[in-house]
Amino acid sequence: MRKEESVFDSDQQAEIEAGRESGVDVSVYAKKEFMAIQMRQIRQGLEEDLDVSVYARTDYDWFQMEEIREGMKTGVDIERYASPDISYDRMRQIRKGLKLGIDLSRFAKLDAKILKQLRKAYVTHVNIVEYVQKGYSAEQLEPIRLALERGIAIPEYLTKEFRGVAIHEICLGLEHGIDTKFYAQIDFSWQQMREIRLGLEKRVDVTEYAKHLYSWQQMREIRLGLEMGLDVSPYRSLMFTATDMRRIRKRLLNELVQGTVEQRKKTVRHREFEIVISSNELEAHLIIKNAGDKEYRYEEIRQALKKEGIVSGIRKEDIQRMLKDKLYQKPILVAKGVPAKRGKDGWYEFFFRTDLKKTPSLLEDGSVDYQSVEWFELVQEGQKIAYYHEAERGEEGFTVTGRMLSAGKGKEKKVLSGRGFLLLDDKKTYVAAHDGKIELEGTRLEVSRVCVVPEITQATGNIEFDGCLYVKGDVGRGTVIHATEDIIVDGAVEASHIFCGGSLLLRRGANGIDEGGFEGSIEAGQNVEGKFFEGVKIKAGKEIHSNYCLNCNLDAGDRIIISGKKGKLAGGTAQAVKEIQAHTIGNRAQIVTKLYLGTTEMMYTEKHELDMKMEEVRKELTILNNAYIKYKKKYKPEVRNSMDIYLRIEAAIYTKEKQKKKLEMKQKRQKAELAQIEGAKAVIHGTLYEGTVIEIAKQRWNATEMKNITVKRSGNRIAVSRN
């Protein structure tokens, strides 16, 4: 150690030594007024060949230094936020905005969480500035922003008295098309709003409990009772606590479902008779004992039953037959009640096909008939698409003791959620809000905009559409298609560029290279399916399906499936994370065909970057904790707790610990994903030809001609097994 460095603590010395090892001018930061964590930011900037003089100042804390350094690395205008008066978290939001071409510096005095909402709003092209100016908090701005992004008419309901969670509840109601006037009131807590909203979604009569004096827990018990078809009048009084309500509700449900009361089977014994009443009071049996030569009359039996409270469902003929035939000493059914019959549940009637499957049918040879795929059904604006039939009231019953059993109403179905439709005033009829394709998944109904065109050629021009695109004819060479959702093409596809956020279906396939050498490409967020592909570059977020691929560059996030006994993958490259499956791979001419499976270079890079970030956070935490301990030892609590630097270190440790936990969660998810693809494989049902190269997680194997095999990685080698 140099003599002049004796004033530095061990962490500062470590940063100075690290700078020397990397060849930077440590004199820039080898000053005792810089903490080790600040030195670290300056050293890293020097190593990245940045002009650290901008932030190598003691009035910047280490987080501010980091934000300025990150901004310099990405080339943004750091002058917009490089000021000691702007906290690091506000710096971060301004920096992230500048990186996207959004200048938030005029809002630099606002809370960082508000800046975050502004940044996200600018990205999605919605305007929340007026709500910022009116003084809405970040917690309120988030649901407002999300509502505006989804096209929900929230502005007319807004008031600053509503918390963010309350605004969220109103948004959910508007999105479901329910009448939010029942609960969009400042006197309701957000939990009370939620209970009323859930009731409206389940189509129950919320006027039974939409009252401010009920706690949300009481509301919940009444709501659950109504959803179950119970008569809630026995327990909806405010005198009952939520716990009392729950107990009564469960008893009523037990009686409704089983027709039972909470008592055991009742047996009444007399000198001559024994009467047994079932636990649910729906049956009564009589046994006559020690009758001898006595003759009993019907009225005598009737009076005995009445004396024990058996007054309904008397089986007169059975009693008279028992007396006539002297069926004594054994139980005879003398009274029978009628259980309550639950009403029919509510149900939806849909006026479109709900059984459409995107899965194409298989032909006799195992190949896929892409012409037969029913991808969607189209509806027109104003078309009736669904009607709700309300639940029906059931039939009442009675017990042998004359107690009436209330008939439970059937359960109502939840209001349909989704977009692209209108719920009419009757709250039962659904109509399409615009032309488009209709899809139902569970209780979510969507009518997505569809652009239908006869064909796309250089004459018609390129096309860009926010929604689903349906091309009835061909797609010509040199054209560019972009859609945010699915694309379906009925005709042939020549060398063109196609991009979609959803899935792509080419019923007749695509030829990616024309005579002029123009190369086509396809990219989809989900799946890509087509009858054949020749000379096409394809990237799919999930799977690629075809019957034939020649000289293509295929890249699938999950699988590549080439179907049928004539299904062939030959030439080019095919990369998939989990599986590549085909009948034939390569050909007799030994065309070079490269298959890549398992972990990709990008995955390795992401893992390395995540590990590096974790290591950096651990080192910074060590430095901060050492400084924290130093201050605790050096100063008394009443002194250090008033020191700004000590409080900053304390806050920084908390922030870094949170960052560490987030990184740990990411690493855990990443580890699970990598473990999932350990079993990556190539499955060949027919012939694998020589000339094919298979690489699985960086282990390479040059194939020899083989039939009906599966190729996997086993340890550090490639293993081949028979199917």
XYZ file of C-alpha atoms in Angstrom:
723
model
C 0.000 0.000 0.000
C 1.273 3.472 -0.833
C 1.703 5.823 2.156
C -0.807 8.359 0.853
C -3.416 5.613 0.556
C -3.409 4.824 4.264
C -6.288 7.285 4.705
C -8.538 5.021 2.612
C -10.574 2.173 4.038
C -10.306 -1.339 2.595
C -13.218 -0.899 0.169
C -11.787 2.357 -1.193
C -8.385 0.729 -1.571
C -9.980 -2.152 -3.463
C -11.558 0.289 -5.957
C -8.259 2.108 -6.449
C -6.446 -1.184 -7.039
C -9.159 -2.347 -9.458
C -8.704 0.878 -11.418
C -4.942 0.407 -11.629
C -5.410 -3.157 -12.858
C -7.706 -1.965 -15.640
C -5.307 0.841 -16.591
C -7.442 3.895 -15.828
C -6.349 7.165 -14.205
C -7.260 6.468 -10.578
C -6.277 10.002 -9.537
C -9.701 11.091 -10.813
C -11.407 9.326 -7.924
C -8.687 8.384 -5.430
C -9.881 11.055 -3.032
C -10.947 10.372 0.537
C -14.134 12.466 0.148
C -15.460 9.847 -2.288
C -17.051 6.805 -0.709
C -16.051 3.432 -2.164
C -19.458 3.052 -3.825
C -18.974 6.438 -5.572
C -15.433 5.465 -6.559
C -16.912 2.359 -8.150
C -19.197 4.377 -10.443
C -16.363 6.676 -11.482
C -14.022 3.726 -12.102
C -16.613 1.950 -14.239
C -17.149 5.138 -16.262
C -13.415 5.452 -16.875
C -13.255 1.801 -17.964
C -16.099 2.526 -20.410
C -14.126 5.518 -21.760
C -16.744 8.048 -20.628
C -16.191 11.660 -19.614
C -16.639 11.051 -15.896
C -15.919 14.689 -15.055
C -19.658 15.239 -15.604
C -20.527 13.273 -12.476
C -17.271 12.758 -10.527
C -18.474 15.182 -7.879
C -19.206 14.672 -4.201
C -22.630 16.350 -4.450
C -23.854 13.380 -6.534
C -24.667 10.203 -4.657
C -23.732 6.824 -6.164
C -27.214 6.171 -7.581
C -27.214 9.537 -9.364
C -23.754 8.769 -10.703
C -25.040 5.453 -12.041
C -27.972 7.097 -13.868
C -25.698 9.682 -15.484
C -23.220 6.963 -16.457
C -25.986 4.784 -17.960
C -27.268 7.796 -19.910
C -23.822 8.539 -21.306
C -23.440 4.895 -22.362
C -26.680 4.981 -24.369
C -25.980 8.419 -25.846
C -28.950 10.337 -24.411
C -28.805 14.041 -23.575
C -27.778 13.787 -19.911
C -27.966 17.576 -19.521
C -31.732 17.053 -19.298
C -31.360 15.453 -15.887
C -27.729 15.658 -14.672
C -28.335 17.857 -11.636
C -27.685 17.094 -7.951
C -31.183 18.458 -7.214
C -32.825 15.640 -9.208
C -33.029 12.415 -7.223
C -31.734 9.230 -8.809
C -35.191 7.662 -9.228
C -36.443 10.743 -11.113
C -33.218 10.681 -13.144
C -33.945 7.082 -14.040
C -37.403 7.816 -15.447
C -36.122 10.794 -17.463
C -33.219 8.680 -18.782
C -35.529 5.829 -19.797
C -37.816 8.334 -21.499
C -34.971 9.965 -23.426
C -33.858 6.535 -24.595
C -37.311 6.197 -26.229
C -37.280 9.735 -27.619
C -39.510 11.092 -24.833
C -38.358 14.208 -22.957
C -39.763 14.271 -19.424
C -37.271 16.818 -18.104
C -39.970 19.516 -17.835
C -41.627 17.303 -15.214
C -38.365 16.720 -13.318
C -39.745 18.134 -10.051
C -42.537 15.557 -9.923
C -42.386 12.315 -7.961
C -40.504 9.497 -9.734
C -43.599 7.274 -9.694
C -45.579 9.948 -11.525
C -42.766 10.285 -14.052
C -42.955 6.535 -14.600
C -46.665 6.758 -15.424
C -46.043 9.675 -17.782
C -43.320 7.731 -19.558
C -45.544 4.680 -20.011
C -48.429 6.873 -21.197
C -46.274 8.518 -23.870
C -45.154 5.093 -25.093
C -48.772 3.955 -25.581
C -49.865 7.339 -26.975
C -52.365 8.280 -24.271
C -52.484 11.646 -22.530
C -52.534 11.761 -18.743
C -50.905 15.184 -18.394
C -54.197 16.844 -17.452
C -54.618 14.416 -14.553
C -51.042 15.066 -13.441
C -51.758 18.794 -13.502
C -54.930 18.257 -11.468
C -52.852 16.606 -8.761
C -53.684 12.928 -9.157
C -51.185 10.645 -7.423
C -49.129 7.933 -9.113
C -51.381 5.308 -7.514
C -54.384 6.957 -9.199
C -52.606 7.642 -12.487
C -51.781 4.005 -13.146
C -55.406 2.739 -13.450
C -56.328 5.914 -15.354
C -53.535 5.257 -17.829
C -54.434 1.589 -18.241
C -58.107 2.494 -18.759
C -57.280 5.045 -21.465
C -55.004 2.522 -23.174
C -57.889 0.016 -23.324
C -60.376 2.629 -24.509
C -62.431 2.592 -21.292
C -64.510 5.735 -20.736
C -63.148 6.429 -17.248
C -62.808 10.271 -17.339
C -66.479 10.980 -16.494
C -66.171 8.935 -13.291
C -62.950 10.464 -12.031
C -62.617 12.401 -8.825
C -59.523 12.873 -6.687
C -61.391 11.379 -3.728
C -61.167 7.950 -5.342
C -58.060 5.945 -4.477
C -56.269 4.149 -7.291
C -57.738 0.781 -6.289
C -61.233 2.321 -6.389
C -60.613 3.689 -9.890
C -59.434 0.211 -10.856
C -62.740 -1.265 -9.627
C -64.704 1.240 -11.702
C -62.575 0.412 -14.745
C -63.277 -3.312 -14.308
C -66.994 -2.620 -14.175
C -66.946 -0.456 -17.286
C -64.899 -3.073 -19.102
C -67.517 -5.710 -18.257
C -70.361 -3.440 -19.383
C -72.066 -3.398 -15.965
C -73.876 -0.436 -14.421
C -71.186 1.103 -12.224
C -73.564 3.719 -10.764
C -74.353 1.199 -8.026
C -70.880 1.557 -6.560
C -68.946 4.440 -8.176
C -69.511 6.539 -5.069
C -66.949 8.073 -2.734
C -68.834 6.731 0.321
C -67.874 3.179 -0.658
C -64.439 1.768 0.107
C -62.713 -0.012 -2.743
C -63.446 -3.372 -1.058
C -67.163 -2.520 -0.930
C -66.964 -1.483 -4.589
C -65.407 -4.840 -5.400
C -68.205 -6.787 -3.696
C -70.886 -4.826 -5.556
C -69.017 -5.207 -8.844
C -68.657 -8.960 -8.385
C -72.362 -9.192 -7.647
C -73.253 -7.251 -10.775
C -70.973 -9.476 -12.824
C -72.770 -12.531 -11.418
C -76.156 -10.880 -12.161
C -77.449 -10.887 -8.586
C -79.692 -8.200 -7.081
C -77.042 -6.000 -5.482
C -79.682 -3.676 -4.004
C -79.901 -6.318 -1.270
C -76.513 -5.201 0.067
C -75.250 -2.116 -1.825
C -75.565 0.018 1.286
C -72.803 2.035 2.919
C -73.487 0.735 6.434
C -72.545 -2.824 5.509
C -68.881 -3.722 5.897
C -67.324 -5.297 2.824
C -67.181 -8.618 4.707
C -70.950 -8.469 5.331
C -71.495 -7.561 1.691
C -69.469 -10.594 0.704
C -71.637 -12.983 2.730
C -74.846 -11.578 1.259
C -73.368 -11.678 -2.244
C -72.302 -15.304 -1.892
C -75.756 -16.215 -0.638
C -77.427 -14.527 -3.596
C -75.037 -16.234 -6.018
C -76.028 -19.587 -4.504
C -79.715 -18.820 -4.973
C -80.412 -18.485 -1.240
C -83.068 -16.376 0.419
C -80.730 -13.986 2.271
C -83.481 -12.255 4.283
C -82.822 -14.437 7.385
C -79.323 -12.961 7.779
C -78.980 -9.683 5.898
C -79.813 -7.580 8.957
C -77.060 -5.220 10.128
C -77.366 -6.763 13.587
C -75.461 -9.798 12.289
C -71.685 -9.727 12.057
C -69.995 -11.131 8.960
C -69.147 -14.255 10.997
C -72.807 -14.682 12.006
C -73.861 -14.202 8.396
C -71.410 -16.857 7.238
C -72.745 -19.368 9.755
C -76.385 -18.763 8.768
C -75.526 -18.800 5.060
C -73.853 -22.184 5.364
C -76.846 -23.571 7.279
C -79.270 -22.297 4.645
C -77.100 -23.758 1.903
C -77.057 -27.102 3.680
C -80.847 -27.071 3.881
C -81.173 -26.025 0.250
C -78.784 -28.581 -1.208
C -79.619 -31.547 0.988
C -83.043 -30.631 2.294
C -81.625 -31.208 5.770
C -81.903 -29.503 9.121
C -79.251 -29.669 11.756
C -80.736 -32.496 13.846
C -80.519 -36.253 14.082
C -83.094 -38.807 13.076
C -86.009 -38.568 15.518
C -87.533 -41.719 17.000
C -90.693 -41.491 19.147
C -91.644 -44.574 21.153
C -95.078 -45.255 22.654
C -96.474 -48.375 24.271
C -98.123 -49.411 21.001
C -96.383 -47.318 18.327
C -92.897 -46.333 17.247
C -92.596 -43.354 14.880
C -89.313 -42.620 13.105
C -88.843 -39.223 11.443
C -85.854 -38.922 9.084
C -83.209 -36.307 9.822
C -84.302 -34.198 6.856
C -87.974 -34.527 7.903
C -88.877 -35.747 4.439
C -90.043 -39.201 5.590
C -91.879 -40.698 8.547
C -92.190 -44.427 9.252
C -94.588 -46.131 11.661
C -94.148 -49.447 13.448
C -97.094 -50.971 15.330
C -95.864 -53.071 18.287
C -97.690 -55.642 20.376
C -100.975 -55.168 18.525
C -102.441 -58.504 19.657
C -106.043 -58.818 18.534
C -106.648 -55.073 18.565
C -108.106 -53.536 15.439
C -106.714 -50.051 14.619
C -108.602 -47.410 12.696
C -107.082 -44.940 10.222
C -108.184 -41.941 12.320
C -106.442 -43.384 15.355
C -103.157 -43.622 13.411
C -103.728 -40.162 11.955
C -104.129 -38.651 15.431
C -100.972 -40.391 16.664
C -99.003 -38.891 13.778
C -100.518 -35.438 14.314
C -99.591 -35.586 17.986
C -95.932 -35.902 16.914
C -96.213 -33.030 14.436
C -96.544 -35.133 11.294
C -99.161 -33.204 9.330
C -98.089 -33.136 5.662
C -97.588 -35.735 2.946
C -99.731 -38.348 4.772
C -99.924 -41.556 2.743
C -103.494 -42.546 3.520
C -103.650 -45.516 1.165
C -100.450 -47.005 2.549
C -101.721 -46.633 6.114
C -105.064 -48.241 5.233
C -103.282 -51.128 3.489
C -101.055 -51.615 6.530
C -104.122 -51.832 8.784
C -106.079 -54.097 6.423
C -103.195 -56.523 5.890
C -102.026 -56.157 9.508
C -98.479 -55.299 8.473
C -97.261 -54.944 12.022
C -93.792 -55.205 13.569
C -92.117 -53.595 10.558
C -91.650 -49.955 9.473
C -94.208 -48.613 6.999
C -93.777 -45.275 5.192
C -96.762 -43.260 6.419
C -95.765 -39.713 5.367
C -93.472 -38.315 2.691
C -92.443 -34.735 2.053
C -91.301 -33.125 -1.184
C -87.754 -31.738 -1.437
C -87.302 -28.284 -2.926
C -86.233 -28.351 -6.552
C -83.466 -25.960 -7.520
C -84.136 -23.710 -10.484
C -82.392 -23.950 -13.828
C -79.068 -22.109 -14.018
C -78.672 -19.121 -16.270
C -77.153 -19.769 -19.696
C -75.852 -18.026 -22.787
C -77.182 -18.521 -26.275
C -74.503 -17.715 -28.836
C -75.267 -16.765 -32.425
C -71.913 -17.821 -33.821
C -69.925 -21.022 -33.807
C -68.117 -21.549 -30.528
C -66.525 -24.867 -31.519
C -64.091 -23.588 -34.157
C -60.666 -25.183 -33.834
C -57.533 -23.716 -35.329
C -56.057 -27.188 -35.557
C -56.073 -28.374 -39.199
C -57.309 -31.837 -40.122
C -54.880 -34.656 -40.904
C -54.818 -36.345 -44.305
C -54.350 -40.110 -44.764
C -50.579 -39.787 -45.129
C -50.325 -37.823 -41.879
C -49.763 -34.470 -43.569
C -51.848 -31.456 -42.642
C -54.697 -30.060 -44.746
C -54.191 -26.332 -44.258
C -57.057 -25.539 -46.621
C -59.494 -26.982 -44.075
C -58.413 -24.839 -41.127
C -61.315 -22.821 -39.721
C -59.390 -19.946 -38.204
C -62.255 -17.637 -37.253
C -65.815 -16.525 -37.921
C -66.600 -13.002 -39.116
C -69.420 -10.856 -37.707
C -70.787 -7.480 -38.738
C -71.349 -4.310 -36.741
C -74.675 -4.436 -34.888
C -75.034 -8.198 -35.336
C -76.581 -10.005 -32.359
C -73.869 -12.323 -31.104
C -75.120 -13.545 -27.723
C -78.178 -13.513 -25.475
C -78.307 -14.315 -21.783
C -81.176 -16.416 -20.389
C -81.640 -15.677 -16.714
C -81.651 -18.353 -14.040
C -85.103 -19.653 -13.138
C -86.812 -19.934 -9.785
C -87.156 -23.512 -8.542
C -90.123 -25.393 -7.087
C -90.804 -25.175 -3.353
C -91.048 -28.281 -1.196
C -92.279 -29.238 2.259
C -91.424 -31.595 5.112
C -93.731 -34.074 6.851
C -93.884 -31.606 9.741
C -95.368 -28.971 7.441
C -92.250 -26.819 7.160
C -91.970 -25.195 3.744
C -88.665 -25.669 1.915
C -87.776 -22.609 -0.120
C -86.878 -23.193 -3.723
C -83.377 -22.052 -4.622
C -82.990 -19.986 -7.720
C -80.516 -21.321 -10.266
C -77.058 -19.790 -10.432
C -76.544 -16.851 -12.737
C -73.666 -16.824 -15.212
C -71.008 -14.179 -15.037
C -71.324 -11.186 -17.349
C -69.134 -11.647 -20.424
C -65.939 -9.618 -20.433
C -63.802 -8.635 -23.376
C -63.884 -6.040 -26.112
C -65.451 -5.227 -29.449
C -69.082 -5.642 -28.396
C -71.922 -3.738 -26.729
C -74.234 -4.934 -23.954
C -77.680 -3.466 -24.584
C -79.879 -1.848 -21.918
C -81.620 -5.140 -21.124
C -78.216 -6.381 -19.854
C -78.837 -9.615 -21.754
C -78.273 -8.889 -25.439
C -74.756 -8.596 -26.840
C -74.105 -7.072 -30.275
C -70.884 -6.548 -32.242
C -69.516 -3.001 -31.923
C -67.784 -3.263 -35.300
C -67.014 -5.676 -38.124
C -64.420 -8.291 -37.217
C -63.592 -11.811 -36.137
C -65.285 -13.183 -33.055
C -63.720 -15.488 -30.466
C -64.913 -16.859 -27.132
C -62.575 -18.189 -24.466
C -64.275 -19.002 -21.172
C -66.279 -15.903 -20.296
C -64.132 -13.598 -22.419
C -65.642 -12.529 -25.726
C -63.663 -10.570 -28.278
C -64.572 -9.037 -31.596
C -61.250 -8.024 -33.138
C -61.009 -5.764 -36.119
C -60.222 -7.623 -39.324
C -58.991 -6.105 -42.537
C -60.169 -8.243 -45.461
C -58.394 -7.674 -48.780
C -58.666 -9.600 -52.067
C -54.891 -9.641 -52.662
C -51.680 -7.747 -51.954
C -49.348 -6.889 -54.819
C -46.951 -4.104 -55.730
C -49.885 -2.502 -57.502
C -52.074 -2.437 -54.378
C -49.125 -1.395 -52.200
C -47.908 -2.513 -48.815
C -50.291 -2.835 -45.902
C -50.057 -2.088 -42.195
C -53.015 -2.819 -39.924
C -53.734 -2.677 -36.198
C -55.653 -5.936 -35.866
C -56.162 -9.140 -37.814
C -55.523 -9.291 -41.569
C -57.275 -11.691 -43.956
C -55.961 -11.938 -47.525
C -58.341 -13.918 -49.736
C -55.944 -14.101 -52.684
C -52.195 -14.032 -53.302
C -49.375 -12.015 -51.787
C -47.043 -10.799 -54.537
C -43.253 -10.421 -54.566
C -41.607 -7.419 -52.922
C -44.599 -6.517 -50.765
C -44.536 -5.790 -47.040
C -47.340 -6.773 -44.674
C -47.570 -5.788 -41.016
C -50.418 -6.653 -38.631
C -50.556 -6.485 -34.844
C -52.620 -9.678 -34.584
C -53.132 -12.775 -36.782
C -52.628 -12.940 -40.555
C -54.387 -15.485 -42.785
C -53.562 -15.836 -46.482
C -55.693 -18.101 -48.679
C -53.568 -17.759 -51.808
C -49.927 -18.240 -52.708
C -47.173 -16.141 -51.141
C -44.221 -15.050 -53.244
C -41.025 -13.440 -51.969
C -42.354 -10.831 -49.522
C -41.906 -9.620 -45.964
C -44.675 -10.556 -43.506
C -44.801 -9.542 -39.841
C -47.582 -10.242 -37.339
C -47.975 -10.016 -33.589
C -50.134 -13.136 -33.418
C -50.076 -16.278 -35.570
C -49.687 -16.645 -39.332
C -51.545 -19.158 -41.515
C -50.532 -19.587 -45.172
C -52.947 -22.114 -46.633
C -50.808 -22.628 -49.739
C -47.364 -21.906 -48.289
C -44.658 -19.504 -49.430
C -41.746 -19.289 -51.862
C -39.160 -16.900 -50.478
C -36.718 -16.478 -53.363
C -37.761 -15.337 -56.832
C -35.865 -15.258 -60.110
C -34.482 -11.812 -59.319
C -32.964 -13.058 -56.094
C -35.413 -11.211 -53.837
C -35.539 -12.979 -50.463
C -38.709 -13.176 -48.404
C -39.067 -13.280 -44.644
C -41.754 -14.131 -42.129
C -41.929 -13.179 -38.466
C -44.747 -13.967 -36.031
C -45.184 -13.484 -32.299
C -46.920 -16.854 -31.985
C -47.083 -19.696 -34.557
C -46.352 -19.910 -38.286
C -48.228 -22.535 -40.316
C -48.142 -23.225 -44.031
C -48.431 -26.053 -46.544
C -44.846 -25.565 -47.739
C -41.919 -23.161 -47.416
C -39.091 -22.756 -49.922
C -36.179 -20.374 -49.418
C -37.950 -18.458 -46.649
C -36.502 -16.961 -43.488
C -39.019 -17.666 -40.721
C -39.000 -16.629 -37.070
C -41.838 -17.733 -34.784
C -42.278 -16.933 -31.101
C -43.655 -20.426 -30.494
C -44.009 -23.075 -33.239
C -43.526 -23.588 -36.974
C -45.734 -26.159 -38.739
C -45.519 -27.276 -42.364
C -45.597 -30.312 -44.637
C -42.407 -29.423 -46.525
C -39.455 -27.060 -46.005
C -36.593 -26.629 -48.493
C -33.572 -24.374 -48.064
C -35.212 -22.305 -45.339
C -33.858 -20.538 -42.287
C -36.253 -21.559 -39.503
C -36.186 -20.228 -35.940
C -38.881 -21.300 -33.455
C -39.173 -20.431 -29.780
C -40.579 -23.889 -29.032
C -40.954 -26.473 -31.822
C -40.695 -27.115 -35.550
C -43.102 -29.804 -36.773
C -42.958 -31.122 -40.360
C -46.005 -33.385 -40.776
C -46.860 -36.397 -42.891
C -45.141 -39.439 -44.380
C -43.795 -37.154 -47.103
C -42.911 -34.424 -44.619
C -39.410 -33.241 -45.462
C -36.962 -30.761 -43.990
C -33.957 -30.330 -46.273
C -31.294 -27.674 -46.707
C -30.783 -24.483 -44.752
C -30.994 -24.258 -40.974
C -33.656 -25.075 -38.424
C -33.418 -23.861 -34.854
C -35.870 -24.725 -32.057
C -35.565 -24.584 -28.302
C -37.468 -27.795 -27.493
C -38.039 -30.049 -30.512
C -37.682 -30.560 -34.255
C -39.836 -33.300 -35.737
C -40.070 -34.552 -39.325
C -40.433 -37.729 -41.373
C -37.353 -36.963 -43.480
C -34.421 -34.661 -42.758
C -31.864 -33.998 -45.500
C -31.889 -35.890 -48.827
C -29.990 -38.517 -50.823
C -27.776 -35.827 -52.385
C -26.546 -35.058 -48.845
C -27.690 -31.441 -48.984
C -26.250 -29.571 -45.995
C -28.993 -29.307 -43.385
C -28.225 -27.829 -39.970
C -30.370 -28.381 -36.908
C -29.872 -26.425 -33.686
C -31.712 -27.422 -30.514
C -31.798 -26.456 -26.855
C -30.289 -23.378 -25.310
C -29.615 -20.614 -27.816
C -26.760 -18.119 -27.867
C -29.230 -15.461 -26.750
C -30.162 -17.582 -23.714
C -26.508 -18.044 -22.813
C -25.994 -14.296 -23.188
C -29.023 -13.490 -21.038
C -27.811 -15.882 -18.343
C -24.334 -14.377 -18.400
C -25.714 -10.833 -18.189
C -28.008 -11.779 -15.307
C -25.153 -13.437 -13.433
C -22.974 -10.362 -13.996
C -25.731 -8.073 -12.675
C -26.142 -10.247 -9.600
C -22.399 -10.211 -8.936
C -22.342 -6.419 -9.299
C -25.247 -5.987 -6.856
C -23.575 -8.300 -4.332
C -20.331 -6.299 -4.481
C -22.184 -3.005 -4.090
C -24.147 -4.402 -1.148
C -20.899 -5.460 0.502
C -19.469 -1.955 0.115
C -22.649 -0.330 1.440
C -22.916 -2.691 4.390
C -19.275 -2.074 5.299
C -19.888 1.689 5.239
C -23.052 1.211 7.298
C -21.150 -0.753 9.960
C -18.397 1.854 9.962
C -20.832 4.680 10.703
C -22.592 2.619 13.380
C -19.293 2.033 15.152
C -18.039 5.591 14.783
C -21.149 7.565 15.784
C -23.796 7.294 18.461
C -27.397 6.624 17.272
C -28.577 10.171 17.996
C -25.696 11.532 15.887
C -25.696 9.131 12.932
C -29.493 9.173 12.620
C -29.313 12.884 11.824
C -26.531 12.435 9.248
C -27.724 12.644 5.647
C -24.998 10.319 4.357
C -25.872 7.641 6.924
C -29.572 7.785 6.028
C -28.675 7.586 2.329
C -26.577 4.484 2.931
C -29.445 2.934 4.889
C -31.897 3.672 2.070
C -29.417 2.406 -0.531
C -29.030 -0.914 1.265
C -32.820 -1.321 1.265
C -32.978 -0.496 -2.466
C -30.135 -2.856 -3.348
C -31.673 -5.669 -1.287
C -34.906 -5.276 -3.267
C -32.917 -5.315 -6.502
C -31.107 -8.454 -5.346
C -34.402 -10.224 -4.601
C -35.747 -9.333 -8.047
C -32.602 -10.679 -9.686
C -32.847 -13.858 -7.605
C -36.414 -14.370 -8.831
C -35.282 -13.842 -12.427
C -32.456 -16.321 -11.968
C -34.886 -18.840 -10.501
C -37.247 -18.480 -13.473
C -34.332 -18.653 -15.887
C -33.015 -21.800 -14.217
C -36.463 -23.423 -14.507
C -36.665 -22.482 -18.204
C -33.205 -23.887 -18.911
C -34.038 -27.093 -17.030
C -37.189 -27.444 -19.107
C -35.232 -27.499 -22.351
C -32.649 -30.011 -21.176
C -34.704 -32.643 -22.992
C -34.490 -30.910 -26.372
C -34.623 -33.471 -29.184
C -34.894 -34.148 -32.893
C -37.409 -36.850 -33.822
C -37.135 -38.460 -37.263
C -39.949 -40.845 -38.163
C -38.480 -41.800 -41.538
C -34.916 -41.195 -42.772
C -32.158 -38.963 -41.469
C -29.635 -38.475 -44.289
C -25.914 -37.908 -44.153
C -25.031 -34.243 -44.624
C -27.215 -33.271 -41.695
C -25.535 -31.623 -38.713
C -27.350 -31.654 -35.382
C -26.216 -29.420 -32.547
C -27.901 -29.671 -29.141
C -26.794 -27.213 -26.453
C -23.391 -26.759 -28.205
C -22.787 -30.513 -28.615
C -22.443 -31.279 -32.343
C -23.076 -34.513 -34.238
C -22.568 -35.186 -37.961
C -25.352 -37.555 -38.908
C -25.013 -40.786 -40.826
C -27.963 -42.228 -42.680
C -30.372 -43.710 -40.122
C -34.090 -44.415 -39.851
C -36.780 -43.847 -37.233
C -34.643 -42.325 -34.489
C -34.635 -39.699 -31.741
C -31.542 -37.570 -31.192
C -30.965 -36.048 -27.755
C -28.134 -34.810 -25.604
C -26.905 -37.110 -22.861
C -24.313 -35.462 -20.649
C -21.566 -34.149 -22.901
C -22.438 -36.228 -25.935
C -25.211 -36.724 -28.469
C -27.289 -39.868 -27.933
C -29.284 -41.629 -30.656
C -32.115 -44.021 -29.857
C -34.683 -45.944 -31.866
C -38.274 -44.718 -31.757
